[in-house]
Short mmCIF file of C-alpha atoms in Angstrom, two decimals:
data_model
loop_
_atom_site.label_atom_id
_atom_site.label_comp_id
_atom_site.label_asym_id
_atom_site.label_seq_id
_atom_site.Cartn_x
_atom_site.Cartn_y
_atom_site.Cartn_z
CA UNK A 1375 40.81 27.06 57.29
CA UNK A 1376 38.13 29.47 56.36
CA UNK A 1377 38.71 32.10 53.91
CA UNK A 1378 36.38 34.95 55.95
CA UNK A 1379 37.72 34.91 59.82
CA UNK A 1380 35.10 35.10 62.59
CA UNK A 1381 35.79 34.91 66.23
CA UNK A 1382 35.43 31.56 67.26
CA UNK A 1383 33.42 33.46 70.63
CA UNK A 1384 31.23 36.20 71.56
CA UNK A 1385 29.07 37.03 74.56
CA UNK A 1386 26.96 39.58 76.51
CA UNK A 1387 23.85 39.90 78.88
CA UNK A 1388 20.56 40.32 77.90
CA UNK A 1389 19.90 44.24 76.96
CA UNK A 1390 23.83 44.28 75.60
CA UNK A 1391 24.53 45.34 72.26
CA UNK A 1392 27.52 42.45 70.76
CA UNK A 1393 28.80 42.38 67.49
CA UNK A 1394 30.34 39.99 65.53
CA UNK A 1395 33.27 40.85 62.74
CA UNK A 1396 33.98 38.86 59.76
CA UNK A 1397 37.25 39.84 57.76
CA UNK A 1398 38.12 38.94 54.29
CA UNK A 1399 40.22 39.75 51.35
CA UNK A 1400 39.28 42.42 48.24
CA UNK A 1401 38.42 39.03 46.13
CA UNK A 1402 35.08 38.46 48.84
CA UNK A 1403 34.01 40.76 50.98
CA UNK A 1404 36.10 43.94 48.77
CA UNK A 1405 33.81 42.85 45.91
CA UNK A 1406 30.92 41.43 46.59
CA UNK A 1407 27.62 41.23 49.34
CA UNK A 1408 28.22 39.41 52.58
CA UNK A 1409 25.31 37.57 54.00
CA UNK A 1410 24.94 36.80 57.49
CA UNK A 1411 23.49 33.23 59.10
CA UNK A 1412 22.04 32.73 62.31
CA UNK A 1413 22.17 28.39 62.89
CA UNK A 1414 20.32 27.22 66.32
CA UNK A 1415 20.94 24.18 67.93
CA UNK A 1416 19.84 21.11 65.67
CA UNK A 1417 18.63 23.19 63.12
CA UNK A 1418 19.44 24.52 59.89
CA UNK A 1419 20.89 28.06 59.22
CA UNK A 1420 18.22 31.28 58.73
CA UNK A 1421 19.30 33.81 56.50
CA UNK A 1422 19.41 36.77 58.71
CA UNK A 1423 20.91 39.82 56.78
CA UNK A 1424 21.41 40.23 52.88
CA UNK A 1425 23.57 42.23 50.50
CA UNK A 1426 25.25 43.37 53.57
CA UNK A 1427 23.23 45.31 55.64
CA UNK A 1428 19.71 44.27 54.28
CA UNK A 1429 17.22 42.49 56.57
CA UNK A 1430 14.34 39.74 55.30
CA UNK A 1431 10.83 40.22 56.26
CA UNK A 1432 10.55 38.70 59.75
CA UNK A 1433 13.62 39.37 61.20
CA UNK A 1434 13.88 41.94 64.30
CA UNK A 1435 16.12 45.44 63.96
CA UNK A 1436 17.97 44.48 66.97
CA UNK A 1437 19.80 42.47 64.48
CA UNK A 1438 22.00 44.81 61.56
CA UNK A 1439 24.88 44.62 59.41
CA UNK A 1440 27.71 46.78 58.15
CA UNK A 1441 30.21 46.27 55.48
CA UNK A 1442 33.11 48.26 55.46
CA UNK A 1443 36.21 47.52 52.49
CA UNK A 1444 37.06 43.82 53.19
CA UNK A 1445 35.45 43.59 56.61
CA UNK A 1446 31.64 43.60 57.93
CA UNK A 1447 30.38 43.11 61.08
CA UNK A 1448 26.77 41.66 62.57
CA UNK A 1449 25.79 43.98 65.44
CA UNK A 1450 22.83 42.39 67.88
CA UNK A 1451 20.80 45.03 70.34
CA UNK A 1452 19.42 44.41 73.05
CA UNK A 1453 20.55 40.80 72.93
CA UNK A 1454 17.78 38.11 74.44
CA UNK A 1455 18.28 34.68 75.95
CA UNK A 1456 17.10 33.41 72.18
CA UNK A 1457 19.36 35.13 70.58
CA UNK A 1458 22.24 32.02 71.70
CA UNK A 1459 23.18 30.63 68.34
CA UNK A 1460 26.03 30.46 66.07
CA UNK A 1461 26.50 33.13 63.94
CA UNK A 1462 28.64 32.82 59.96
CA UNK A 1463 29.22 35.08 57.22
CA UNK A 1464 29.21 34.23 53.70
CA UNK A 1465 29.91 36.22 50.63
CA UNK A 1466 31.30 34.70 46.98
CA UNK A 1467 34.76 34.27 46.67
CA UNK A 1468 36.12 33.77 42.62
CA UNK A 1469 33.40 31.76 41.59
CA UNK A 1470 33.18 30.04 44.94
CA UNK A 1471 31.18 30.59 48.12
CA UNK A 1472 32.88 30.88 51.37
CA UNK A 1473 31.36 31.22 54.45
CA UNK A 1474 33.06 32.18 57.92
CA UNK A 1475 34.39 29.79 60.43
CA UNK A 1476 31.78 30.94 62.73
CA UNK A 1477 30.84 32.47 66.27
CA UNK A 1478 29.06 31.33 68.76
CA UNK A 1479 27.22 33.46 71.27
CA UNK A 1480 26.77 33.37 74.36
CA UNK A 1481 24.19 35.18 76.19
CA UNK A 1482 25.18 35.22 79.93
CA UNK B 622 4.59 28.06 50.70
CA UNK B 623 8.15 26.92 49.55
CA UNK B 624 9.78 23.81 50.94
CA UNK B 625 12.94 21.95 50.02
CA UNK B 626 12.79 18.21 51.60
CA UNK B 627 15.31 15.65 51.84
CA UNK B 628 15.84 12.28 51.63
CA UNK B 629 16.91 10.51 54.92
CA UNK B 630 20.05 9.65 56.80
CA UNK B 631 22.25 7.41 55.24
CA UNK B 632 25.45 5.27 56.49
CA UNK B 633 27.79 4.46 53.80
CA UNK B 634 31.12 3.01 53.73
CA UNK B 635 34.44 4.28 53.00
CA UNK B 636 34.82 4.54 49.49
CA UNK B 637 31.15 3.94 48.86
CA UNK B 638 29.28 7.02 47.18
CA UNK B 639 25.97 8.42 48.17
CA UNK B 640 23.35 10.60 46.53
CA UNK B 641 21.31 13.17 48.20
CA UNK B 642 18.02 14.43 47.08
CA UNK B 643 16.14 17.79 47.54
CA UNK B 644 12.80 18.00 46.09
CA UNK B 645 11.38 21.72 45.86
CA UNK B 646 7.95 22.90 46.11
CA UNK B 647 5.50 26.28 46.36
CA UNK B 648 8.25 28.26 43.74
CA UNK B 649 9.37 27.86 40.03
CA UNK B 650 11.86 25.35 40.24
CA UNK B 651 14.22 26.58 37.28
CA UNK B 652 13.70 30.20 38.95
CA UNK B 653 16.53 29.38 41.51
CA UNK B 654 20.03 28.00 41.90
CA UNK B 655 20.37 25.17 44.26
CA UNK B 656 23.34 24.93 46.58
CA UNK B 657 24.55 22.01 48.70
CA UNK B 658 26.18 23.51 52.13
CA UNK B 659 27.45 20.56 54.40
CA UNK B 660 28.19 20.63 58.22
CA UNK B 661 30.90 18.45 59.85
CA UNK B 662 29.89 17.20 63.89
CA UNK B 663 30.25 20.68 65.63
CA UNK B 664 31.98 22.27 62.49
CA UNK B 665 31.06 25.14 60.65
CA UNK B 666 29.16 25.40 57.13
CA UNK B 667 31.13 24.59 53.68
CA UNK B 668 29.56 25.21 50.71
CA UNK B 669 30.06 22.36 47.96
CA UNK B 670 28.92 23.74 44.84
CA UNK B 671 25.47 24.81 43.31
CA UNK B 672 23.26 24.26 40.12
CA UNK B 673 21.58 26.10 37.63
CA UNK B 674 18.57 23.97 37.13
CA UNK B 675 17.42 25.53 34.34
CA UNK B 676 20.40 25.30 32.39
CA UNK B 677 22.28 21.81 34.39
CA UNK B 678 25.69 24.24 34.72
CA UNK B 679 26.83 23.65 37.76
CA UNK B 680 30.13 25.34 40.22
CA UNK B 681 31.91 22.88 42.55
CA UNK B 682 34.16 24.02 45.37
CA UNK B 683 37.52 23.05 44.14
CA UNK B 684 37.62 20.92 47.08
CA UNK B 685 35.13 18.96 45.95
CA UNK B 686 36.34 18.31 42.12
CA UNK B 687 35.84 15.08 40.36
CA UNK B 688 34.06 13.78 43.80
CA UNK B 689 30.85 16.16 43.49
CA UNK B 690 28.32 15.76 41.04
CA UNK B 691 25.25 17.91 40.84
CA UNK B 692 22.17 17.14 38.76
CA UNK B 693 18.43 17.71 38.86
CA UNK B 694 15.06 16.63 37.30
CA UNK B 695 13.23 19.42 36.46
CA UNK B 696 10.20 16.74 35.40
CA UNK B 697 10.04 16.54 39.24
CA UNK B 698 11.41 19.37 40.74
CA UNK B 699 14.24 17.27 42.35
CA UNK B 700 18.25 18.07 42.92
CA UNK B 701 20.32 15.77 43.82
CA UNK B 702 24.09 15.90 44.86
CA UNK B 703 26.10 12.35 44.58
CA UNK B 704 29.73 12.27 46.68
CA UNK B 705 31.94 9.52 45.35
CA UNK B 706 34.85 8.06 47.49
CA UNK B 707 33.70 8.48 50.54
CA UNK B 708 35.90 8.85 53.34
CA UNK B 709 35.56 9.34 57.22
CA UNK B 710 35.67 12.85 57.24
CA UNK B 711 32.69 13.15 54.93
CA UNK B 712 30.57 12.52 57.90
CA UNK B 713 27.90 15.52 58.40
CA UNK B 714 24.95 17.14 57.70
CA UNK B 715 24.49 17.79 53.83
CA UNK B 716 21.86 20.74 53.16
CA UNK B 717 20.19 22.00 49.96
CA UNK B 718 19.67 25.29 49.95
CA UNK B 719 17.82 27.70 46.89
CA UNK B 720 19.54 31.28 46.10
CA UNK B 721 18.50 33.52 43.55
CA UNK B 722 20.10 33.29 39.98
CA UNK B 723 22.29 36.13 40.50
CA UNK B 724 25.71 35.42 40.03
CA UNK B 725 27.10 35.93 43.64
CA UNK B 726 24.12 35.72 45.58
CA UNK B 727 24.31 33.94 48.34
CA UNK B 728 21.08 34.55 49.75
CA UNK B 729 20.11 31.27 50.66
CA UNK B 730 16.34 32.30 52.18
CA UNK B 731 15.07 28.40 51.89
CA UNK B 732 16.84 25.64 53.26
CA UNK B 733 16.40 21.94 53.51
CA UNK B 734 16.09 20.17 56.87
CA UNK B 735 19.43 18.40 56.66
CA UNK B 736 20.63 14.49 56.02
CA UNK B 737 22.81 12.80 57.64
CA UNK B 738 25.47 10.74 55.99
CA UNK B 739 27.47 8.83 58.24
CA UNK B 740 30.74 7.24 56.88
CA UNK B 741 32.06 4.38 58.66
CA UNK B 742 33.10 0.86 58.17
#
């Protein structure tokens, strides 16, 4: 049981804007960053968004994040065929990380 | 440029221990926390516990607790995570991962490519 719920699903067609919600408690998300993970097949994670809504050199603004009390959410526009991975959150949780069951998308 | 690399698969026994190393290159070593993140057969990511290797201090998951020992060599530029009492269920993919040494950060912007550890008798 993961302390920061994802949906376990998530799909749309290329050109779709999707987004993905993660929802906590005020001891994670209510006090600290979230961090968002995209993992593809047989690889390991890439950090995709930082201190909630900040992105790292390299990665495209289709891809942003919001934070918003104890909830954030990963929006993807115009979603592409590549863009089929599994998506977590993260963010510290009383001196321990927790990271987000996941969601997997699927782009039709 | 910065890489974290692994040592390789390993298949262990139940209630054998294994020890994982992550040797880091192209950054200050001591500049960075190093987390371990392991991933289950189709699971999702759990985070283990991380050290300081500058100081040694290290933060274990409290599921983890008196199994989970973190350690490094800073003479090499090595961590290394050790699981005692293995069990079935400790099969997956064990990562090392470097974050900045901020007390909550989780931005884990270098990760290692994964090993293996397969428990089974």
């Amino acid at each position: 049981q993961s302390v920061l719920t994802q949906p376990p699903s998530a799909s749309g067609t290329p050109g779709q804007r999707v987004t993905i919600s993660c929802s906590g408690s005020s001891s994670n998300i209510g006090s600290n960053y979230v961090y968002w993970y995209q993992q593809l097949p047989g690889t390991a994670p890439k950090l995709l968004i930082y201190r909630n809504n900040q992105r790292p050199s390299g990665v495209p603004d289709r891809f942003s994040g919001s934070k918003s009390g104890t909830s954030a959410s990963l929006a993807i526009s115009g979603l592409r065929s590549e863009d089929e991975a599994d998506y977590y959150c993260a963010a510290w949780d009383d001196s321990l990380s927790a990271f987000g069951g996941g969601t997997k998308l699927t782009v039709l | 440029q910065v890489q974290l690399v692994q040592s390789g698969a390993e298949v262990k026994k139940p209630g054998a221990s294994v020890k994982v190393s992550c040797k880091a290159s192209g950054y200050t070593f001591t500049g960075y926390y190093m987390h371990w993140v392991r991933q289950a057969p189709g699971q999702g990511l759990e985070w283990m516990g991380r050290i300081n290797p500058n100081s040694g201090g290290t933060n274990y998951a409290q599921k983890f607790q008196g199994r989970v020992t973190m350690t490094r060599d800073t003479s090499i530029s090595t961590a290394y995570m050790e699981l005692s009492r293995l069990r079935s269920d400790d099969t997956a993919v064990y990562y090392c991962a470097r974050a900045p040494l901020a007390a909550a950060a989780l931005l884990f912007d270098y990760w290692g490519q994964g090993t293996l550890v397969t428990v089974s008798s």
